[in-house]
Coordinates of C-alpha atoms and ligand atoms in Angstrom, one line a residue:
M1 CA -19.2 -20.6 2.3
Y2 CA -16.8 -19.0 0.0
F3 CA -17.2 -15.3 -0.8
L4 CA -15.2 -13.7 -3.7
G5 CA -14.6 -10.0 -3.8
I6 CA -13.1 -8.2 -6.9
S7 CA -12.1 -4.7 -7.7
G8 CA -10.8 -3.0 -10.9
G9 CA -13.0 -2.8 -13.9
V10 CA -13.4 -1.6 -17.4
L11 CA -14.6 1.9 -16.9
S12 CA -12.5 5.1 -17.1
G13 CA -10.5 5.5 -13.9
N14 CA -10.8 1.9 -12.8
Q15 CA -7.5 0.5 -11.7
D16 CA -5.8 -1.6 -9.1
G17 CA -7.9 -4.6 -9.8
A18 CA -7.6 -7.4 -7.3
A19 CA -9.5 -10.5 -6.1
A20 CA -9.9 -11.9 -2.6
L21 CA -11.5 -15.1 -1.3
I22 CA -13.1 -15.3 2.2
H23 CA -13.9 -18.6 3.8
N24 CA -15.3 -19.0 7.4
G25 CA -14.5 -15.3 7.9
E26 CA -10.9 -15.7 7.0
I27 CA -9.0 -14.4 3.9
I28 CA -7.8 -17.5 2.2
A29 CA -6.2 -15.8 -0.7
A30 CA -5.9 -12.3 -2.2
A31 CA -3.8 -10.9 -5.0
E32 CA -3.5 -7.8 -7.2
E33 CA -3.9 -8.3 -10.9
E34 CA -0.9 -6.0 -11.7
R35 CA 1.5 -8.5 -10.0
L36 CA 0.2 -11.4 -12.0
I37 CA 0.3 -9.7 -15.4
Q38 CA 3.3 -7.4 -14.5
I39 CA 1.5 -4.3 -15.8
K40 CA 1.5 -1.5 -13.2
H41 CA -2.0 -0.6 -11.8
A42 CA -3.6 -3.0 -14.4
S43 CA -5.8 -0.1 -15.5
G44 CA -9.2 -0.9 -17.1
L45 CA -9.0 -4.6 -16.4
L46 CA -11.0 -7.1 -14.4
P47 CA -8.8 -9.3 -12.3
K48 CA -9.1 -12.6 -14.3
N49 CA -5.7 -14.0 -13.2
A50 CA -6.2 -13.0 -9.6
I51 CA -9.5 -14.7 -9.5
R52 CA -8.0 -17.9 -11.0
F53 CA -5.2 -17.8 -8.3
C54 CA -7.8 -17.4 -5.5
L55 CA -9.8 -20.4 -6.7
K56 CA -6.6 -22.5 -7.1
Q57 CA -5.2 -21.6 -3.7
A58 CA -8.5 -22.7 -2.1
G59 CA -8.7 -25.8 -4.3
I60 CA -12.3 -24.9 -5.4
S61 CA -14.1 -24.2 -8.6
I62 CA -16.0 -21.1 -9.5
R63 CA -19.3 -23.1 -8.8
D64 CA -18.3 -23.3 -5.1
V65 CA -18.4 -19.5 -4.8
A66 CA -21.5 -18.2 -3.0
S67 CA -21.3 -14.7 -4.5
V68 CA -19.0 -12.2 -6.2
T69 CA -19.0 -8.7 -4.8
F70 CA -17.9 -5.7 -6.9
P71 CA -17.6 -2.1 -5.4
G72 CA -19.9 -0.1 -7.7
A73 CA -23.3 0.5 -6.3
T74 CA -23.9 3.3 -8.8
Y75 CA -22.6 1.4 -11.9
K76 CA -25.3 1.1 -14.5
N77 CA -26.0 -2.4 -15.8
F78 CA -22.9 -3.7 -14.1
N79 CA -24.7 -6.8 -12.6
E80 CA -25.4 -8.0 -16.2
I81 CA -22.0 -7.1 -17.4
L82 CA -20.2 -9.0 -14.7
H83 CA -22.6 -11.9 -15.1
D84 CA -21.7 -12.1 -18.7
Y85 CA -18.0 -11.7 -17.9
F86 CA -18.0 -14.6 -15.5
D87 CA -20.0 -16.8 -17.8
F88 CA -17.6 -16.0 -20.7
T89 CA -14.4 -16.2 -18.7
F90 CA -15.1 -19.0 -16.2
G91 CA -18.1 -20.8 -17.8
Y92 CA -20.3 -20.0 -14.8
S93 CA -21.3 -16.9 -12.9
P94 CA -22.1 -16.9 -9.2
P95 CA -24.7 -14.4 -8.0
I96 CA -23.3 -10.9 -8.4
V97 CA -23.6 -8.3 -5.6
L98 CA -22.8 -4.6 -6.1
E99 CA -21.8 -2.8 -2.9
D100 CA -21.1 0.9 -2.2
H101 CA -17.4 1.7 -2.9
H102 CA -16.8 3.4 0.5
L103 CA -18.7 0.8 2.5
C104 CA -16.2 -1.7 1.0
H105 CA -13.3 0.5 2.1
A106 CA -14.8 0.7 5.6
A107 CA -15.4 -3.1 5.8
S108 CA -11.8 -3.7 4.7
T109 CA -10.4 -1.9 7.7
Y110 CA -12.9 -2.2 10.6
Y111 CA -13.9 -5.8 10.2
L112 CA -10.2 -6.9 10.2
W113 CA -9.3 -4.9 13.3
T114 CA -11.8 -4.9 16.2
R115 CA -15.4 -5.5 17.5
E116 CA -15.1 -2.6 19.9
P117 CA -16.8 0.7 18.9
A118 CA -14.5 2.5 16.5
L119 CA -14.6 5.5 14.2
I120 CA -14.1 4.6 10.5
L121 CA -12.9 7.2 8.1
T122 CA -12.3 6.4 4.4
M123 CA -10.9 9.0 2.0
D124 CA -10.0 8.7 -1.6
Y125 CA -10.2 10.5 -5.0
S126 CA -13.8 9.3 -5.4
G127 CA -15.8 6.1 -5.6
D128 CA -19.6 5.8 -6.3
G129 CA -19.5 9.6 -6.2
T130 CA -18.2 9.8 -2.7
S131 CA -14.8 11.0 -1.6
T132 CA -15.0 10.8 2.2
F133 CA -17.1 8.5 4.3
A134 CA -17.4 8.6 8.1
A135 CA -19.0 5.8 10.2
V136 CA -19.0 4.1 13.5
G137 CA -18.3 0.4 13.7
E138 CA -19.6 -1.7 16.6
N139 CA -19.7 -5.4 16.7
L140 CA -20.6 -6.2 13.1
D141 CA -22.5 -3.1 12.4
I142 CA -21.2 -0.1 10.3
R143 CA -23.4 2.9 10.9
E144 CA -22.8 5.8 8.5
L145 CA -22.4 9.3 10.0
Y146 CA -21.9 11.2 6.9
R147 CA -20.4 11.2 3.4
I148 CA -18.8 14.0 1.3
S149 CA -19.4 13.9 -2.4
K150 CA -17.0 14.6 -5.3
P151 CA -15.8 17.2 -6.4
N152 CA -15.2 17.9 -2.7
S153 CA -12.3 15.5 -2.2
L154 CA -9.0 15.3 -0.4
G155 CA -7.8 12.9 -3.1
V156 CA -8.6 15.4 -5.8
F157 CA -6.8 18.1 -3.8
Y158 CA -3.7 16.0 -3.5
S159 CA -3.9 15.0 -7.2
I160 CA -4.0 18.7 -8.1
L161 CA -0.8 19.2 -6.1
T162 CA 0.8 16.1 -7.7
Q163 CA 0.0 17.4 -11.2
Y164 CA 1.1 20.9 -10.4
L165 CA 4.5 19.6 -9.3
G166 CA 5.0 17.8 -12.6
Y167 CA 4.1 14.2 -11.4
Q168 CA 1.4 11.8 -12.5
K169 CA -1.9 11.7 -10.5
D170 CA -3.1 8.4 -9.1
S171 CA 0.5 7.2 -9.1
D172 CA 3.1 9.7 -7.8
E173 CA 1.3 11.2 -4.8
Y174 CA 3.9 9.5 -2.6
K175 CA 6.7 11.6 -4.3
V176 CA 4.9 14.8 -3.2
M177 CA 4.6 13.5 0.4
G178 CA 8.4 12.7 0.4
L179 CA 9.2 16.1 -1.2
A180 CA 7.1 17.9 1.5
S181 CA 9.7 17.0 4.2
Y182 CA 12.3 19.1 2.4
G183 CA 10.2 22.2 2.3
K184 CA 8.5 24.7 4.5
P185 CA 4.7 25.3 4.5
T186 CA 5.1 28.9 3.4
L187 CA 2.1 29.0 1.0
D188 CA -1.5 29.4 1.9
F189 CA -3.9 26.9 0.3
S190 CA -6.9 27.9 2.2
E191 CA -8.5 29.5 -0.8
V192 CA -8.4 26.1 -2.5
L193 CA -9.2 23.9 0.4
H194 CA -10.8 25.0 3.7
I195 CA -12.7 23.8 6.7
H196 CA -16.5 23.9 6.3
G197 CA -18.5 23.0 9.5
E198 CA -17.6 19.5 10.5
K199 CA -16.3 18.8 7.0
Y200 CA -14.1 20.5 4.4
Q201 CA -14.6 22.2 1.0
L202 CA -12.6 22.2 -2.1
N203 CA -13.1 25.4 -4.2
P204 CA -14.8 24.2 -7.4
A205 CA -13.5 27.2 -9.3
H206 CA -10.2 25.5 -9.7
L207 CA -11.5 22.3 -11.1
K208 CA -12.0 21.2 -14.7
S209 CA -15.5 19.9 -15.4
A210 CA -14.3 16.4 -15.7
V211 CA -13.9 16.3 -12.0
S212 CA -17.6 17.1 -11.5
P213 CA -20.0 14.4 -10.5
G214 CA -21.4 12.3 -13.2
L215 CA -18.6 12.9 -15.7
P216 CA -16.0 10.2 -16.5
A217 CA -12.8 10.3 -14.5
P218 CA -10.0 12.1 -16.4
S219 CA -6.9 10.1 -17.4
K220 CA -3.7 10.1 -15.3
Q221 CA -2.2 12.7 -17.7
E222 CA -5.2 15.0 -18.1
K223 CA -5.0 18.1 -16.0
I224 CA -7.8 18.2 -13.4
Y225 CA -7.4 21.9 -12.4
V226 CA -8.0 24.9 -14.6
G227 CA -4.7 26.7 -13.9
N228 CA -5.8 29.6 -11.7
L229 CA -4.4 28.3 -8.5
S230 CA -3.1 31.8 -7.6
L231 CA 0.4 30.4 -7.0
P232 CA 3.5 32.5 -7.6
Q233 CA 5.0 30.2 -10.3
P234 CA 3.6 28.2 -13.2
A235 CA 3.3 24.4 -12.8
R236 CA 6.5 22.4 -13.0
L237 CA 6.7 20.3 -16.1
S238 CA 7.9 16.7 -15.8
G239 CA 11.7 16.6 -16.0
E240 CA 12.3 20.2 -15.0
P241 CA 14.5 20.8 -11.9
V242 CA 12.9 20.5 -8.5
T243 CA 13.5 23.7 -6.6
E244 CA 13.0 25.0 -3.1
Y245 CA 9.8 26.6 -4.3
H246 CA 8.4 23.1 -5.3
M247 CA 9.4 21.7 -2.0
N248 CA 7.5 24.5 -0.2
V249 CA 4.5 23.9 -2.4
A250 CA 4.6 20.2 -1.4
A251 CA 5.0 21.1 2.3
S252 CA 2.2 23.6 2.2
G253 CA -0.2 21.1 0.5
Q254 CA 0.7 18.3 2.9
K255 CA 0.1 20.7 5.8
S256 CA -3.4 21.6 4.4
L257 CA -4.3 17.9 4.0
E258 CA -3.2 17.2 7.6
T259 CA -5.1 20.1 8.9
M260 CA -8.3 19.0 7.2
V261 CA -8.0 15.4 8.3
L262 CA -7.2 16.3 11.9
H263 CA -10.2 18.6 11.8
L264 CA -12.5 15.7 10.6
V265 CA -11.1 13.4 13.3
E266 CA -11.5 16.0 16.0
R267 CA -15.1 16.6 15.2
L268 CA -15.9 12.9 14.9
V269 CA -14.3 12.2 18.3
K270 CA -16.3 15.1 19.8
K271 CA -19.5 13.9 18.2
T272 CA -19.3 10.2 19.3
G273 CA -16.9 10.2 22.2
I274 CA -15.0 7.3 20.5
R275 CA -11.2 7.5 20.6
R276 CA -10.5 4.5 18.4
L277 CA -10.0 5.1 14.7
C278 CA -9.3 3.1 11.6
L279 CA -8.7 4.4 8.1
A280 CA -8.9 3.2 4.5
G281 CA -9.0 4.7 0.9
G282 CA -6.1 5.9 -1.1
V283 CA -5.5 9.1 1.0
S284 CA -4.6 6.9 3.9
L285 CA -1.5 5.8 2.0
N286 CA -0.1 9.1 3.3
C287 CA 2.0 7.8 6.1
S288 CA 3.1 11.3 7.2
M289 CA -0.5 12.3 7.7
N290 CA -1.1 9.0 9.6
Q291 CA 1.8 9.9 11.9
K292 CA 0.2 13.2 12.8
I293 CA -3.1 11.4 13.6
R294 CA -1.3 8.8 15.8
E295 CA 0.6 11.5 17.6
S296 CA -2.4 13.8 18.1
S297 CA -4.1 13.5 21.5
L298 CA -7.4 12.8 19.6
V299 CA -7.2 9.0 19.5
D300 CA -5.9 6.3 21.7
D301 CA -6.0 3.4 19.3
F302 CA -5.3 3.6 15.5
F303 CA -5.3 1.1 12.7
V304 CA -4.4 1.4 9.0
P305 CA -4.4 -1.9 7.1
P306 CA -1.9 -2.8 4.3
H307 CA -4.5 -2.6 1.6
V308 CA -6.0 0.9 1.7
S309 CA -6.0 1.5 -2.0
D310 CA -8.8 0.2 -4.3
A311 CA -7.3 -3.2 -4.4
G312 CA -8.5 -3.5 -0.8
L313 CA -12.1 -3.1 -2.0
A314 CA -12.0 -6.8 -3.1
I315 CA -11.4 -7.8 0.6
G316 CA -14.0 -5.3 1.9
G317 CA -16.7 -6.5 -0.5
A318 CA -16.2 -10.1 0.3
L319 CA -16.2 -9.4 4.0
L320 CA -19.6 -7.6 3.7
Q321 CA -21.2 -10.7 2.3
S322 CA -19.6 -12.9 5.0
V323 CA -21.1 -10.6 7.7
K324 CA -24.5 -10.6 5.9
N325 CA -24.4 -14.4 6.1
N326 CA -23.7 -14.2 9.9
I327 CA -20.1 -15.3 9.6
A328 CA -17.9 -13.0 11.6
P329 CA -14.6 -12.0 9.9
K330 CA -11.4 -12.9 11.7
P331 CA -8.8 -10.2 12.5
L332 CA -6.0 -9.7 10.1
N333 CA -2.7 -11.1 11.3
H334 CA -0.5 -10.6 8.2
A335 CA -0.6 -9.6 4.6
Y336 CA 1.0 -12.7 3.1
L337 CA -2.0 -13.7 1.0
G338 CA -0.7 -14.2 -2.5
P339 CA 1.0 -17.0 -4.5
E340 CA 3.8 -19.1 -3.1
Y341 CA 6.5 -21.2 -4.9
R342 CA 7.9 -24.3 -3.3
N343 CA 11.6 -25.1 -3.5
E344 CA 11.0 -27.8 -6.2
E345 CA 9.3 -25.2 -8.4
I346 CA 12.0 -22.7 -7.9
R347 CA 14.7 -25.3 -8.7
Q348 CA 12.9 -26.2 -11.9
V349 CA 13.0 -22.6 -13.1
L350 CA 16.7 -22.2 -12.2
D351 CA 17.6 -25.4 -14.0
D352 CA 15.6 -24.5 -17.0
C353 CA 17.4 -21.2 -17.2
H354 CA 20.8 -23.0 -16.8
L355 CA 21.8 -21.0 -13.7
N356 CA 24.4 -21.7 -11.1
Y357 CA 23.1 -21.6 -7.5
E358 CA 23.7 -22.9 -4.0
F359 CA 21.1 -24.7 -1.9
L360 CA 21.5 -23.4 1.7
E361 CA 19.6 -24.8 4.7
N362 CA 20.5 -21.7 6.7
I363 CA 20.1 -19.1 3.9
E364 CA 19.2 -16.4 6.5
A365 CA 22.7 -16.5 8.1
R366 CA 24.5 -16.3 4.7
V367 CA 22.3 -13.5 3.4
A368 CA 22.8 -11.6 6.7
E369 CA 26.6 -11.9 6.3
D370 CA 26.5 -10.5 2.7
L371 CA 24.2 -7.7 3.7
A372 CA 26.6 -6.7 6.5
R373 CA 29.4 -6.7 3.8
G374 CA 27.4 -4.1 1.9
M375 CA 25.7 -6.3 -0.7
I376 CA 22.3 -5.5 -2.1
I377 CA 20.2 -8.7 -2.1
G378 CA 16.8 -9.7 -3.5
W379 CA 14.8 -11.7 -1.0
F380 CA 12.0 -13.9 -2.5
Q381 CA 10.2 -16.0 0.1
G382 CA 6.8 -17.5 0.9
R383 CA 3.5 -16.0 -0.1
M384 CA 3.4 -12.6 -1.9
E385 CA 2.2 -9.6 0.0
F386 CA -1.2 -8.1 -0.6
G387 CA -1.1 -4.2 -0.8
P388 CA 1.5 -1.8 -2.2
R389 CA 4.3 -2.6 0.2
A390 CA 6.9 -5.4 0.1
L391 CA 6.9 -6.8 3.7
G392 CA 9.9 -9.1 3.5
N393 CA 8.6 -11.7 1.0
R394 CA 9.2 -9.9 -2.3
S395 CA 11.9 -7.4 -1.1
I396 CA 15.3 -5.9 -1.9
L397 CA 17.4 -5.8 1.3
A398 CA 20.5 -3.8 2.2
D399 CA 22.5 -2.5 5.2
P400 CA 20.8 0.5 6.8
R401 CA 24.0 1.7 8.4
D402 CA 25.5 2.9 5.2
E403 CA 24.5 6.4 4.4
S404 CA 25.3 6.1 0.7
M405 CA 23.1 3.0 0.4
K406 CA 20.0 5.0 -0.7
D407 CA 21.7 6.6 -3.6
K408 CA 23.4 3.3 -4.5
I409 CA 20.1 1.4 -4.7
N410 CA 18.4 4.2 -6.6
R411 CA 21.2 4.3 -9.1
L412 CA 22.0 0.6 -9.5
V413 CA 18.8 -1.2 -8.8
K414 CA 15.7 1.0 -8.9
F415 CA 16.8 3.5 -11.6
R416 CA 15.0 6.4 -9.9
E417 CA 15.3 9.6 -7.9
E418 CA 13.4 9.5 -4.7
Y419 CA 12.5 11.9 -2.0
R420 CA 11.7 9.3 0.6
P421 CA 14.4 7.0 1.9
F422 CA 13.9 3.3 2.1
T423 CA 12.1 1.6 4.9
P424 CA 13.5 -0.1 8.0
S425 CA 12.3 -3.5 8.8
V426 CA 12.9 -3.9 12.5
L427 CA 12.5 -6.8 14.9
E428 CA 9.2 -6.1 16.7
E429 CA 10.6 -6.7 20.1
K430 CA 13.5 -4.2 19.5
Q431 CA 11.3 -1.5 17.8
A432 CA 11.2 0.7 20.9
D433 CA 15.0 0.9 21.0
Y434 CA 15.1 2.7 17.7
F435 CA 11.7 4.4 17.1
K436 CA 9.4 6.6 19.3
G437 CA 5.8 5.4 19.9
V438 CA 4.4 2.2 21.1
I439 CA 2.1 1.0 18.3
V440 CA 3.3 -2.1 16.5
S441 CA 3.3 -1.3 12.8
P442 CA 3.6 -4.4 10.6
Y443 CA 2.3 -2.8 7.3
M444 CA 4.5 0.3 6.7
T445 CA 1.4 2.5 6.9
I446 CA 2.6 5.0 9.5
T447 CA 5.9 6.9 10.0
F448 CA 7.6 7.2 13.4
D449 CA 10.3 9.5 14.7
V450 CA 13.7 7.8 14.9
I451 CA 15.2 8.1 18.4
E452 CA 17.8 10.9 18.2
S453 CA 20.8 8.8 19.2
K454 CA 19.9 6.1 16.6
K455 CA 19.7 8.4 13.6
R456 CA 23.4 8.1 12.9
I457 CA 23.3 4.3 13.3
I458 CA 20.6 3.8 10.6
P459 CA 21.0 6.8 8.2
A460 CA 19.9 5.0 5.1
V461 CA 16.4 4.5 6.4
T462 CA 16.0 7.8 8.3
H463 CA 14.2 10.6 6.3
V464 CA 15.4 14.2 6.2
D465 CA 12.7 15.1 8.8
G466 CA 14.0 12.4 11.2
T467 CA 11.1 9.9 10.5
A468 CA 11.0 6.4 9.2
R469 CA 8.1 4.4 7.7
I470 CA 8.8 1.2 9.7
Q471 CA 7.8 -2.4 9.4
S472 CA 7.7 -4.2 12.7
V473 CA 8.6 -7.9 12.0
N474 CA 7.0 -10.5 14.1
P475 CA 8.5 -14.0 14.7
V476 CA 5.2 -15.8 14.3
T477 CA 3.8 -14.1 11.1
N478 CA 7.1 -14.1 9.2
P479 CA 9.7 -16.4 11.0
R480 CA 12.1 -16.5 8.1
Y481 CA 12.4 -12.7 7.8
H482 CA 12.6 -12.4 11.5
K483 CA 15.4 -14.9 11.6
L484 CA 17.3 -13.1 8.8
I485 CA 17.2 -9.7 10.7
S486 CA 18.2 -11.5 14.0
E487 CA 21.2 -13.0 12.1
F488 CA 22.0 -9.5 10.9
E489 CA 21.8 -8.2 14.4
K490 CA 24.2 -10.9 15.6
I491 CA 26.8 -9.6 13.2
T492 CA 26.2 -5.9 13.4
G493 CA 24.4 -5.2 16.7
V494 CA 21.6 -3.5 14.7
P495 CA 18.2 -5.3 14.6
V496 CA 17.2 -3.4 11.4
V497 CA 17.6 -4.0 7.7
L498 CA 16.8 -1.7 4.8
N499 CA 13.7 -3.0 2.8
T500 CA 12.4 -1.9 -0.5
S501 CA 10.2 -3.7 -3.0
L502 CA 11.6 -6.3 -5.5
N503 CA 11.1 -4.4 -8.7
V504 CA 12.6 -1.7 -10.9
M505 CA 11.0 1.7 -11.5
G506 CA 7.7 1.5 -13.4
Q507 CA 7.3 -2.2 -12.9
P508 CA 4.9 -3.9 -10.4
I509 CA 6.5 -5.9 -7.5
T510 CA 7.7 -9.3 -8.6
C511 CA 5.3 -12.2 -8.1
E512 CA 6.9 -15.4 -9.4
P513 CA 10.5 -16.6 -9.7
R514 CA 11.0 -15.7 -13.4
S515 CA 10.1 -12.1 -12.9
A516 CA 12.4 -12.0 -9.8
L517 CA 15.2 -13.3 -12.1
Q518 CA 14.4 -10.6 -14.6
T519 CA 14.8 -7.9 -11.9
Y520 CA 18.0 -9.6 -10.7
F521 CA 19.7 -9.8 -14.1
S522 CA 18.6 -6.4 -15.3
S523 CA 19.8 -4.4 -12.3
G524 CA 22.7 -4.1 -9.9
L525 CA 21.5 -6.6 -7.4
D526 CA 24.5 -8.5 -6.0
G527 CA 22.5 -11.6 -5.0
L528 CA 19.1 -13.2 -5.0
A529 CA 17.7 -15.6 -2.5
L530 CA 14.7 -17.6 -3.8
G531 CA 13.4 -20.0 -1.1
N532 CA 16.6 -21.9 0.0
F533 CA 18.4 -21.2 -3.3
Y534 CA 21.1 -18.5 -3.5
L535 CA 22.4 -16.8 -6.6
K536 CA 25.3 -14.4 -6.6
K537 CA 26.9 -12.5 -9.5
N538 CA 30.4 -12.5 -7.9
P539 CA 30.5 -15.4 -5.5
Ligands
FE2_1 FE1 -11.4 4.1 -3.4

């Protein structure tokens, strides 16, 4: 049986639309709409193109789909709306199932991880009126412990912080997290956010009414706080200089978030005796917070999947239907679930564009050589990743040993100022030589401390606080990327490359060869490897 899950939608605040197709408990295909239409976040859209991709990848028609699940249990008339949408767009509508937003988040992490008893904690801005959901998973059962309703929300709290610091909510929260490492937690946010029993409470006096339950979500630009945050300085406007004060605000807010989440985890562990934890929801994109959880003595085993944002709801919704039909989900081995382009298709595009290229059997060795010479190379291979991180199939790669590489890539390729450095992709079997901690981390969802003696060897991927958001690269799940890093190690002695997503600022990650070429020709990339084809600007 095929189960289709979708997310996104046409209501205010709906974004990150995606589609996922589950067959025999396995994710056959999943893609985010923004990548296919090349419009960041694909706000206010249902994932028409992602659905088409899923059906094509499986070689089925919409009539073969047993059900379509949408995360919106409280949405009025949405069953009829989606029925009409599928009828109109695809000529046929499978039965529509509406599931609770946070139950979908919970399914998207627990079902893909373990059957052992585990705590499930999902945290976001809000979905179906809930902002935090705690449950115990065991076998195929997800038993709710409690939920916290909007406007109490850690996502709302972090969005306030994001807006106060002059950035855009629902988009730039990662900049605040990066900035936090430069500051000191000198400010006290306890009047805004504080512990309340086994939960937390956000002071509603600071919130505009649009954050209240039942009212439409405010736009990204619209302020969600009323301005009486009792902070020493007025909010920073976009474009104004970032000062030490702003860094301290970010550090203080980050600390408050971590304190609240560690409190939730501590109480849940105490209540259940379970020391295994998985996360989902947009707040769990905060990899610094995830590091604090992993390093705490509270849990022994910890999982954060690659798709914790609302795109992952498509996977969670479809998995729920699979379980209801007694088909157990299979564990997640990798995030390479999107479209793939064969060499013949790539060659056709290159020829149509009248481009010069080389065909290389051992493209990994040649690219490794050029990376070691200081070149910045686009790396477009295999199936596109699902989730916000490029994991070596739609990536820009560079030498992590060069301290100036971060500024060089930001200036020539990404056209941005960033407070987090780029990510290290490291051979899984060599991870322990460079980073502290034993958990394999294939999805860049957790930061790790870089081993002291290695910081000077890989400065371009070491953050100011000595951490790195690593990707452990496995030879089975991504053999080509593993081979490339191995070739780089042969030349340099370092089993690590710098990895950032194949896009420029404000654009979604590249999906298909033509958009990879657009990125290549409109930026300072020195080379682009597409399948076995290699393009260079200065051969
Ligand atoms: Fe969510």
